[in-house]
Amino acid sequence: MDMLSKIANKGKLTLGLVFPLEAYHGPVATMKNQEKLAKRAEELGFKALWFRDVPFNDPSFGDAGQLYDPWVYMAHIMNHTHNIALGTGSIILPFRHPVHTAKSINSLQLLSKGRLIVGVASGDRAIEYPAFGKDVEHKSELFRDSFFYIQALQADFPYHSSTFYGSTNGGIDLLPKYKENTPILVTGHSGQSVDWIAKHSNGWLYYPRDFKTLRLIIQKWTEALDKYEKDWKPFMQSLYIDICHDPGTRPSPIHLGFRSGTEYLVAHLKSLESHGVSHVILNLKYGKRPADEIISEIGEMVLPHFQT
């Protein structure tokens, strides 16, 4: 069984957590006790830990992620856990050369014994593009070019010509090789059509939306998969939460999520499951309680409703 099918199956919802595993004000987290919290999440039954690619701190955006390079930090957390999936949410393809991206993927797959799930994106901070010598107007093309180059590099001594990143003529080979399929999920639209994502990706990572909008999005996703005669592919999303002490606390909105007790969280996740969402990535940034309390409470009071 590949790692994607361990965290995402049709009609069933699982939960993951995104780093930093803490609440923090402003863009910069403390990054304290993350190893201990990652271990605890695995023990409780969370299915995945997710790592973000945030090259620069853009104060206007308000979130610098886990600060450390995602590949480096993933390797660090890999060595503090055992079986939990390690996902990128998401690697910004236009900012990284596809040869380096492919080598990082293959290296970490082998070192982790196949625990990677790779979310990819075109980047949502236009201010970062000049720092990489890239034109934000070309981000859709850069994303596709990198995506196909990474795939081509999985072949032995590949022949591939890339518009933006160079070419290989069959005389050199990228090592190490990881011979299994590494799941690659597209985040948002990344400048691509739903049809393109359905045809070329292993799944779709999206953002929290109201249920009316979610139904329309998943309907388009299903129609696109049917159009290309693709088997079911997972639809996943992020969700910001702030869990209150009282399990019965009714919800109130926060950025891209809500503040509530665990009872409403269960009900909301059940609704997402019924709409076709396979995996939810929980973000603790806006929490008012210590992360260890929240993670343990979700593990004990929420996860049992979603065991697969």
mmCIF file of C-alpha atoms in Angstrom, residues 28-307:
data_model
loop_
_atom_site.group_PDB
_atom_site.id
_atom_site.type_symbol
_atom_site.label_atom_id
_atom_site.label_comp_id
_atom_site.label_asym_id
_atom_site.label_seq_id
_atom_site.Cartn_x
_atom_site.Cartn_y
_atom_site.Cartn_z
ATOM 1 C CA VAL A 28 7.087 34.008 13.198
ATOM 2 C CA ALA A 29 6.597 30.902 15.349
ATOM 3 C CA THR A 30 8.835 29.846 18.244
ATOM 4 C CA MET A 31 9.349 26.302 16.855
ATOM 5 C CA LYS A 32 9.685 24.956 20.409
ATOM 6 C CA ASN A 33 8.915 21.327 21.325
ATOM 7 C CA GLN A 34 8.001 20.453 17.740
ATOM 8 C CA GLU A 35 9.711 17.057 17.838
ATOM 9 C CA LYS A 36 7.821 16.043 20.992
ATOM 10 C CA LEU A 37 4.509 17.206 19.522
ATOM 11 C CA ALA A 38 5.162 15.374 16.244
ATOM 12 C CA LYS A 39 5.773 12.155 18.171
ATOM 13 C CA ARG A 40 2.580 12.704 20.163
ATOM 14 C CA ALA A 41 0.567 13.275 16.983
ATOM 15 C CA GLU A 42 1.827 9.992 15.556
ATOM 16 C CA GLU A 43 1.029 8.111 18.775
ATOM 17 C CA LEU A 44 -2.531 9.463 18.786
ATOM 18 C CA GLY A 45 -3.238 8.407 15.212
ATOM 19 C CA PHE A 46 -2.933 11.545 13.102
ATOM 20 C CA LYS A 47 -2.130 10.336 9.589
ATOM 21 C CA ALA A 48 0.226 13.020 8.286
ATOM 22 C CA LEU A 49 2.501 15.899 9.202
ATOM 23 C CA TRP A 50 2.753 18.704 6.667
ATOM 24 C CA PHE A 51 5.665 21.058 5.912
ATOM 25 C CA ARG A 52 5.395 24.426 4.190
ATOM 26 C CA ASP A 53 7.682 26.133 1.688
ATOM 27 C CA VAL A 54 7.999 29.812 2.687
ATOM 28 C CA PRO A 55 11.280 31.203 1.333
ATOM 29 C CA PHE A 56 10.851 34.757 2.675
ATOM 30 C CA ASN A 57 9.081 36.415 5.556
ATOM 31 C CA ASP A 58 6.563 38.752 3.942
ATOM 32 C CA PRO A 59 5.142 40.697 6.940
ATOM 33 C CA SER A 60 2.051 41.662 4.961
ATOM 34 C CA PHE A 61 1.207 37.983 4.463
ATOM 35 C CA GLY A 62 1.452 37.269 8.180
ATOM 36 C CA ASP A 63 2.851 33.733 8.267
ATOM 37 C CA ALA A 64 6.405 32.443 7.759
ATOM 38 C CA GLY A 65 5.522 28.773 8.266
ATOM 39 C CA GLN A 66 7.943 26.496 10.072
ATOM 40 C CA LEU A 67 10.892 28.814 9.206
ATOM 41 C CA TYR A 68 13.262 25.985 8.253
ATOM 42 C CA ASP A 69 13.667 24.690 4.718
ATOM 43 C CA PRO A 70 10.925 22.092 4.190
ATOM 44 C CA TRP A 71 13.238 19.310 2.958
ATOM 45 C CA VAL A 72 15.719 19.823 5.785
ATOM 46 C CA TYR A 73 13.026 20.035 8.436
ATOM 47 C CA MET A 74 11.212 17.029 7.015
ATOM 48 C CA ALA A 75 14.395 14.991 7.381
ATOM 49 C CA HIS A 76 14.702 16.202 10.966
ATOM 50 C CA ILE A 77 11.135 15.221 11.882
ATOM 51 C CA MET A 78 11.493 11.961 9.941
ATOM 52 C CA ASN A 79 14.204 10.993 12.415
ATOM 53 C CA HIS A 80 11.911 11.681 15.381
ATOM 54 C CA THR A 81 8.930 9.667 14.069
ATOM 55 C CA HIS A 82 8.363 6.212 12.617
ATOM 56 C CA ASN A 83 5.460 5.696 10.205
ATOM 57 C CA ILE A 84 3.405 8.879 9.912
ATOM 58 C CA ALA A 85 3.156 10.355 6.400
ATOM 59 C CA LEU A 86 5.328 13.400 5.667
ATOM 60 C CA GLY A 87 3.703 15.858 3.281
ATOM 61 C CA THR A 88 4.729 19.123 1.674
ATOM 62 C CA GLY A 89 2.026 21.732 1.704
ATOM 63 C CA SER A 90 3.394 22.930 -0.612
ATOM 64 C CA ILE A 91 6.699 23.071 -2.515
ATOM 65 C CA ILE A 92 6.732 26.146 -4.763
ATOM 66 C CA LEU A 93 7.868 24.672 -8.066
ATOM 67 C CA PRO A 94 8.811 27.911 -9.894
ATOM 68 C CA PHE A 95 11.311 28.827 -7.134
ATOM 69 C CA ARG A 96 13.245 25.539 -7.128
ATOM 70 C CA HIS A 97 15.106 23.885 -9.946
ATOM 71 C CA PRO A 98 13.286 20.647 -10.824
ATOM 72 C CA VAL A 99 16.530 18.633 -10.733
ATOM 73 C CA HIS A 100 17.061 19.624 -7.106
ATOM 74 C CA THR A 101 13.383 19.030 -6.302
ATOM 75 C CA ALA A 102 13.429 15.562 -7.858
ATOM 76 C CA LYS A 103 16.663 14.657 -6.067
ATOM 77 C CA SER A 104 15.220 15.813 -2.727
ATOM 78 C CA ILE A 105 12.044 13.793 -3.279
ATOM 79 C CA ASN A 106 13.891 10.605 -4.203
ATOM 80 C CA SER A 107 16.423 10.977 -1.400
ATOM 81 C CA LEU A 108 13.795 11.481 1.290
ATOM 82 C CA GLN A 109 11.599 8.702 -0.071
ATOM 83 C CA LEU A 110 14.442 6.232 0.260
ATOM 84 C CA LEU A 111 15.619 7.508 3.639
ATOM 85 C CA SER A 112 12.095 7.508 5.073
ATOM 86 C CA LYS A 113 11.093 4.195 3.450
ATOM 87 C CA GLY A 114 8.415 5.788 1.299
ATOM 88 C CA ARG A 115 6.693 8.191 3.689
ATOM 89 C CA LEU A 116 6.488 11.243 1.390
ATOM 90 C CA ILE A 117 3.457 12.882 -0.169
ATOM 91 C CA VAL A 118 4.414 15.916 -2.240
ATOM 92 C CA GLY A 119 2.077 18.879 -2.482
ATOM 93 C CA VAL A 120 3.204 21.408 -5.088
ATOM 94 C CA ALA A 121 2.136 24.981 -5.845
ATOM 95 C CA SER A 122 2.949 27.990 -8.017
ATOM 96 C CA GLY A 123 3.264 30.359 -5.042
ATOM 97 C CA ASP A 124 0.782 32.946 -3.792
ATOM 98 C CA ARG A 125 3.204 35.777 -2.914
ATOM 99 C CA ALA A 126 4.047 37.760 -6.021
ATOM 100 C CA ILE A 127 6.567 39.813 -4.038
ATOM 101 C CA GLU A 128 8.877 36.770 -3.861
ATOM 102 C CA TYR A 129 9.184 36.230 -7.624
ATOM 103 C CA PRO A 130 11.817 38.923 -8.343
ATOM 104 C CA ALA A 131 14.120 37.420 -5.688
ATOM 105 C CA PHE A 132 14.324 34.272 -7.827
ATOM 106 C CA GLY A 133 14.663 36.132 -11.116
ATOM 107 C CA LYS A 134 11.245 34.873 -12.188
ATOM 108 C CA ASP A 135 8.337 36.707 -13.768
ATOM 109 C CA VAL A 136 5.092 36.155 -11.865
ATOM 110 C CA GLU A 137 3.248 36.509 -15.175
ATOM 111 C CA HIS A 138 4.825 33.191 -16.216
ATOM 112 C CA LYS A 139 4.027 31.281 -13.020
ATOM 113 C CA SER A 140 1.525 28.941 -14.685
ATOM 114 C CA GLU A 141 4.020 27.944 -17.362
ATOM 115 C CA LEU A 142 6.878 27.671 -14.855
ATOM 116 C CA PHE A 143 4.772 25.368 -12.708
ATOM 117 C CA ARG A 144 3.879 23.045 -15.602
ATOM 118 C CA ASP A 145 7.432 23.023 -16.930
ATOM 119 C CA SER A 146 8.856 22.028 -13.553
ATOM 120 C CA PHE A 147 6.092 19.477 -12.926
ATOM 121 C CA PHE A 148 6.803 17.596 -16.167
ATOM 122 C CA TYR A 149 10.580 17.838 -15.750
ATOM 123 C CA ILE A 150 10.366 16.260 -12.279
ATOM 124 C CA GLN A 151 8.316 13.415 -13.711
ATOM 125 C CA ALA A 152 10.719 12.928 -16.622
ATOM 126 C CA LEU A 153 13.689 12.675 -14.249
ATOM 127 C CA GLN A 154 12.276 9.493 -12.729
ATOM 128 C CA ALA A 155 13.244 7.611 -15.899
ATOM 129 C CA ASP A 156 16.724 6.150 -16.371
ATOM 130 C CA PHE A 157 19.022 8.436 -18.386
ATOM 131 C CA PRO A 158 16.094 10.638 -19.417
ATOM 132 C CA TYR A 159 15.624 12.638 -22.572
ATOM 133 C CA HIS A 160 13.732 15.800 -21.715
ATOM 134 C CA SER A 161 13.685 19.367 -22.968
ATOM 135 C CA SER A 162 12.396 22.066 -20.620
ATOM 136 C CA THR A 163 11.495 25.597 -21.691
ATOM 137 C CA PHE A 164 12.683 27.284 -18.501
ATOM 138 C CA TYR A 165 15.006 24.869 -16.710
ATOM 139 C CA GLY A 166 17.292 23.173 -19.243
ATOM 140 C CA SER A 167 17.371 19.719 -20.790
ATOM 141 C CA THR A 168 18.865 16.253 -20.544
ATOM 142 C CA ASN A 169 20.018 14.317 -23.589
ATOM 143 C CA GLY A 170 20.125 10.786 -22.240
ATOM 144 C CA GLY A 171 23.803 10.933 -21.329
ATOM 145 C CA ILE A 172 23.351 11.658 -17.627
ATOM 146 C CA ASP A 173 21.167 10.129 -14.956
ATOM 147 C CA LEU A 174 19.667 11.505 -11.755
ATOM 148 C CA LEU A 175 20.452 9.485 -8.636
ATOM 149 C CA PRO A 176 19.183 8.167 -6.336
ATOM 150 C CA LYS A 177 16.222 6.525 -8.022
ATOM 151 C CA TYR A 178 12.979 5.841 -6.182
ATOM 152 C CA LYS A 179 11.185 3.294 -8.326
ATOM 153 C CA GLU A 180 7.760 3.579 -6.711
ATOM 154 C CA ASN A 181 5.274 6.321 -7.545
ATOM 155 C CA THR A 182 5.629 9.420 -5.377
ATOM 156 C CA PRO A 183 2.183 11.009 -4.978
ATOM 157 C CA ILE A 184 2.140 14.594 -6.252
ATOM 158 C CA LEU A 185 -0.834 16.774 -5.305
ATOM 159 C CA VAL A 186 -1.588 20.174 -6.843
ATOM 160 C CA THR A 187 -2.419 22.953 -4.373
ATOM 161 C CA GLY A 188 -5.223 25.337 -5.268
ATOM 162 C CA HIS A 189 -5.216 25.841 -9.011
ATOM 163 C CA SER A 190 -1.521 26.757 -9.339
ATOM 164 C CA GLY A 191 -2.471 28.507 -12.560
ATOM 165 C CA GLN A 192 -3.946 25.314 -14.052
ATOM 166 C CA SER A 193 -7.425 24.203 -15.062
ATOM 167 C CA VAL A 194 -9.323 21.607 -13.037
ATOM 168 C CA ASP A 195 -9.064 19.316 -16.077
ATOM 169 C CA TRP A 196 -5.252 19.615 -16.074
ATOM 170 C CA ILE A 197 -5.056 18.866 -12.356
ATOM 171 C CA ALA A 198 -7.369 15.863 -12.677
ATOM 172 C CA LYS A 199 -5.368 14.478 -15.591
ATOM 173 C CA HIS A 200 -1.825 14.930 -14.277
ATOM 174 C CA SER A 201 -1.868 14.969 -10.460
ATOM 175 C CA ASN A 202 -2.485 12.272 -7.858
ATOM 176 C CA GLY A 203 -4.927 14.488 -5.982
ATOM 177 C CA TRP A 204 -6.023 18.012 -5.187
ATOM 178 C CA LEU A 205 -5.152 20.132 -2.126
ATOM 179 C CA TYR A 206 -7.559 22.986 -1.529
ATOM 180 C CA TYR A 207 -8.551 25.680 0.958
ATOM 181 C CA PRO A 208 -11.514 25.930 3.364
ATOM 182 C CA ARG A 209 -14.718 27.001 1.630
ATOM 183 C CA ASP A 210 -18.374 27.199 2.620
ATOM 184 C CA PHE A 211 -20.280 23.996 1.914
ATOM 185 C CA LYS A 212 -22.131 25.401 -1.098
ATOM 186 C CA THR A 213 -18.859 26.345 -2.769
ATOM 187 C CA LEU A 214 -17.241 23.071 -1.691
ATOM 188 C CA ARG A 215 -20.010 21.062 -3.377
ATOM 189 C CA LEU A 216 -19.439 22.917 -6.652
ATOM 190 C CA ILE A 217 -15.669 22.465 -6.484
ATOM 191 C CA ILE A 218 -15.870 18.735 -5.799
ATOM 192 C CA GLN A 219 -18.502 18.361 -8.521
ATOM 193 C CA LYS A 220 -16.100 19.939 -11.024
ATOM 194 C CA TRP A 221 -13.318 17.689 -9.717
ATOM 195 C CA THR A 222 -15.441 14.565 -10.176
ATOM 196 C CA GLU A 223 -16.519 15.626 -13.652
ATOM 197 C CA ALA A 224 -12.906 16.259 -14.676
ATOM 198 C CA LEU A 225 -11.833 12.824 -13.405
ATOM 199 C CA ASP A 226 -14.690 11.211 -15.323
ATOM 200 C CA LYS A 227 -13.749 13.149 -18.465
ATOM 201 C CA TYR A 228 -10.285 11.634 -18.478
ATOM 202 C CA GLU A 229 -11.524 8.230 -17.278
ATOM 203 C CA LYS A 230 -9.398 8.535 -14.154
ATOM 204 C CA ASP A 231 -10.034 6.488 -11.076
ATOM 205 C CA TRP A 232 -11.036 8.277 -7.900
ATOM 206 C CA LYS A 233 -8.385 10.691 -6.654
ATOM 207 C CA PRO A 234 -8.404 12.373 -3.233
ATOM 208 C CA PHE A 235 -9.575 15.879 -2.501
ATOM 209 C CA MET A 236 -7.927 17.355 0.602
ATOM 210 C CA GLN A 237 -8.091 20.704 2.362
ATOM 211 C CA SER A 238 -6.597 22.792 5.142
ATOM 212 C CA LEU A 239 -8.527 24.135 8.146
ATOM 213 C CA TYR A 240 -7.573 26.612 10.880
ATOM 214 C CA ILE A 241 -8.996 25.746 14.294
ATOM 215 C CA ASP A 242 -9.054 27.098 17.849
ATOM 216 C CA ILE A 243 -10.475 24.507 20.245
ATOM 217 C CA CYS A 244 -12.169 25.758 23.411
ATOM 218 C CA HIS A 245 -12.186 23.999 26.791
ATOM 219 C CA ASP A 246 -15.948 23.390 26.678
ATOM 220 C CA PRO A 247 -16.675 20.612 24.129
ATOM 221 C CA GLY A 248 -20.101 22.128 23.443
ATOM 222 C CA THR A 249 -18.878 25.601 22.462
ATOM 223 C CA ARG A 250 -20.640 26.725 19.302
ATOM 224 C CA PRO A 251 -18.499 27.920 16.364
ATOM 225 C CA SER A 252 -17.373 31.447 15.647
ATOM 226 C CA PRO A 253 -15.308 32.341 12.580
ATOM 227 C CA ILE A 254 -11.547 32.859 12.465
ATOM 228 C CA HIS A 255 -9.341 33.234 9.389
ATOM 229 C CA LEU A 256 -9.920 30.189 7.155
ATOM 230 C CA GLY A 257 -11.604 28.263 9.944
ATOM 231 C CA PHE A 258 -13.405 28.539 13.267
ATOM 232 C CA ARG A 259 -13.203 28.578 17.044
ATOM 233 C CA SER A 260 -15.361 25.905 18.705
ATOM 234 C CA GLY A 261 -15.513 22.946 21.020
ATOM 235 C CA THR A 262 -14.693 19.429 19.918
ATOM 236 C CA GLU A 263 -18.356 18.501 19.384
ATOM 237 C CA TYR A 264 -18.757 21.013 16.580
ATOM 238 C CA LEU A 265 -15.360 20.068 15.148
ATOM 239 C CA VAL A 266 -16.529 16.464 14.837
ATOM 240 C CA ALA A 267 -19.793 17.556 13.190
ATOM 241 C CA HIS A 268 -17.967 19.851 10.760
ATOM 242 C CA LEU A 269 -15.480 17.146 9.798
ATOM 243 C CA LYS A 270 -18.317 14.669 9.313
ATOM 244 C CA SER A 271 -19.920 17.139 6.897
ATOM 245 C CA LEU A 272 -16.641 17.493 5.018
ATOM 246 C CA GLU A 273 -16.397 13.707 4.843
ATOM 247 C CA SER A 274 -19.936 13.452 3.446
ATOM 248 C CA HIS A 275 -19.048 16.021 0.766
ATOM 249 C CA GLY A 276 -16.079 13.950 -0.388
ATOM 250 C CA VAL A 277 -13.102 15.440 1.472
ATOM 251 C CA SER A 278 -10.547 12.706 2.218
ATOM 252 C CA HIS A 279 -8.007 14.440 4.438
ATOM 253 C CA VAL A 280 -8.042 17.645 6.487
ATOM 254 C CA ILE A 281 -4.824 19.425 7.457
ATOM 255 C CA LEU A 282 -5.376 21.191 10.768
ATOM 256 C CA ASN A 283 -3.547 24.462 11.445
ATOM 257 C CA LEU A 284 -3.173 25.585 15.083
ATOM 258 C CA LYS A 285 -1.838 29.119 14.452
ATOM 259 C CA TYR A 286 -4.839 30.957 15.936
ATOM 260 C CA GLY A 287 -5.308 28.739 18.980
ATOM 261 C CA LYS A 288 -5.538 30.214 22.455
ATOM 262 C CA ARG A 289 -4.518 27.052 24.310
ATOM 263 C CA PRO A 290 -1.188 25.171 24.353
ATOM 264 C CA ALA A 291 -0.670 22.976 21.307
ATOM 265 C CA ASP A 292 -0.021 19.851 23.367
ATOM 266 C CA GLU A 293 -3.465 20.197 24.970
ATOM 267 C CA ILE A 294 -5.192 20.711 21.644
ATOM 268 C CA ILE A 295 -3.406 17.833 19.907
ATOM 269 C CA SER A 296 -4.159 15.445 22.782
ATOM 270 C CA GLU A 297 -7.796 16.554 22.985
ATOM 271 C CA ILE A 298 -8.349 16.077 19.262
ATOM 272 C CA GLY A 299 -6.599 12.719 19.441
ATOM 273 C CA GLU A 300 -8.796 11.535 22.280
ATOM 274 C CA MET A 301 -12.162 13.140 21.402
ATOM 275 C CA VAL A 302 -12.154 13.637 17.626
ATOM 276 C CA LEU A 303 -9.911 11.054 15.967
ATOM 277 C CA PRO A 304 -11.944 8.046 17.205
ATOM 278 C CA HIS A 305 -14.796 9.272 14.953
ATOM 279 C CA PHE A 306 -12.549 9.006 11.891
ATOM 280 C CA GLN A 307 -10.518 5.836 12.321
#
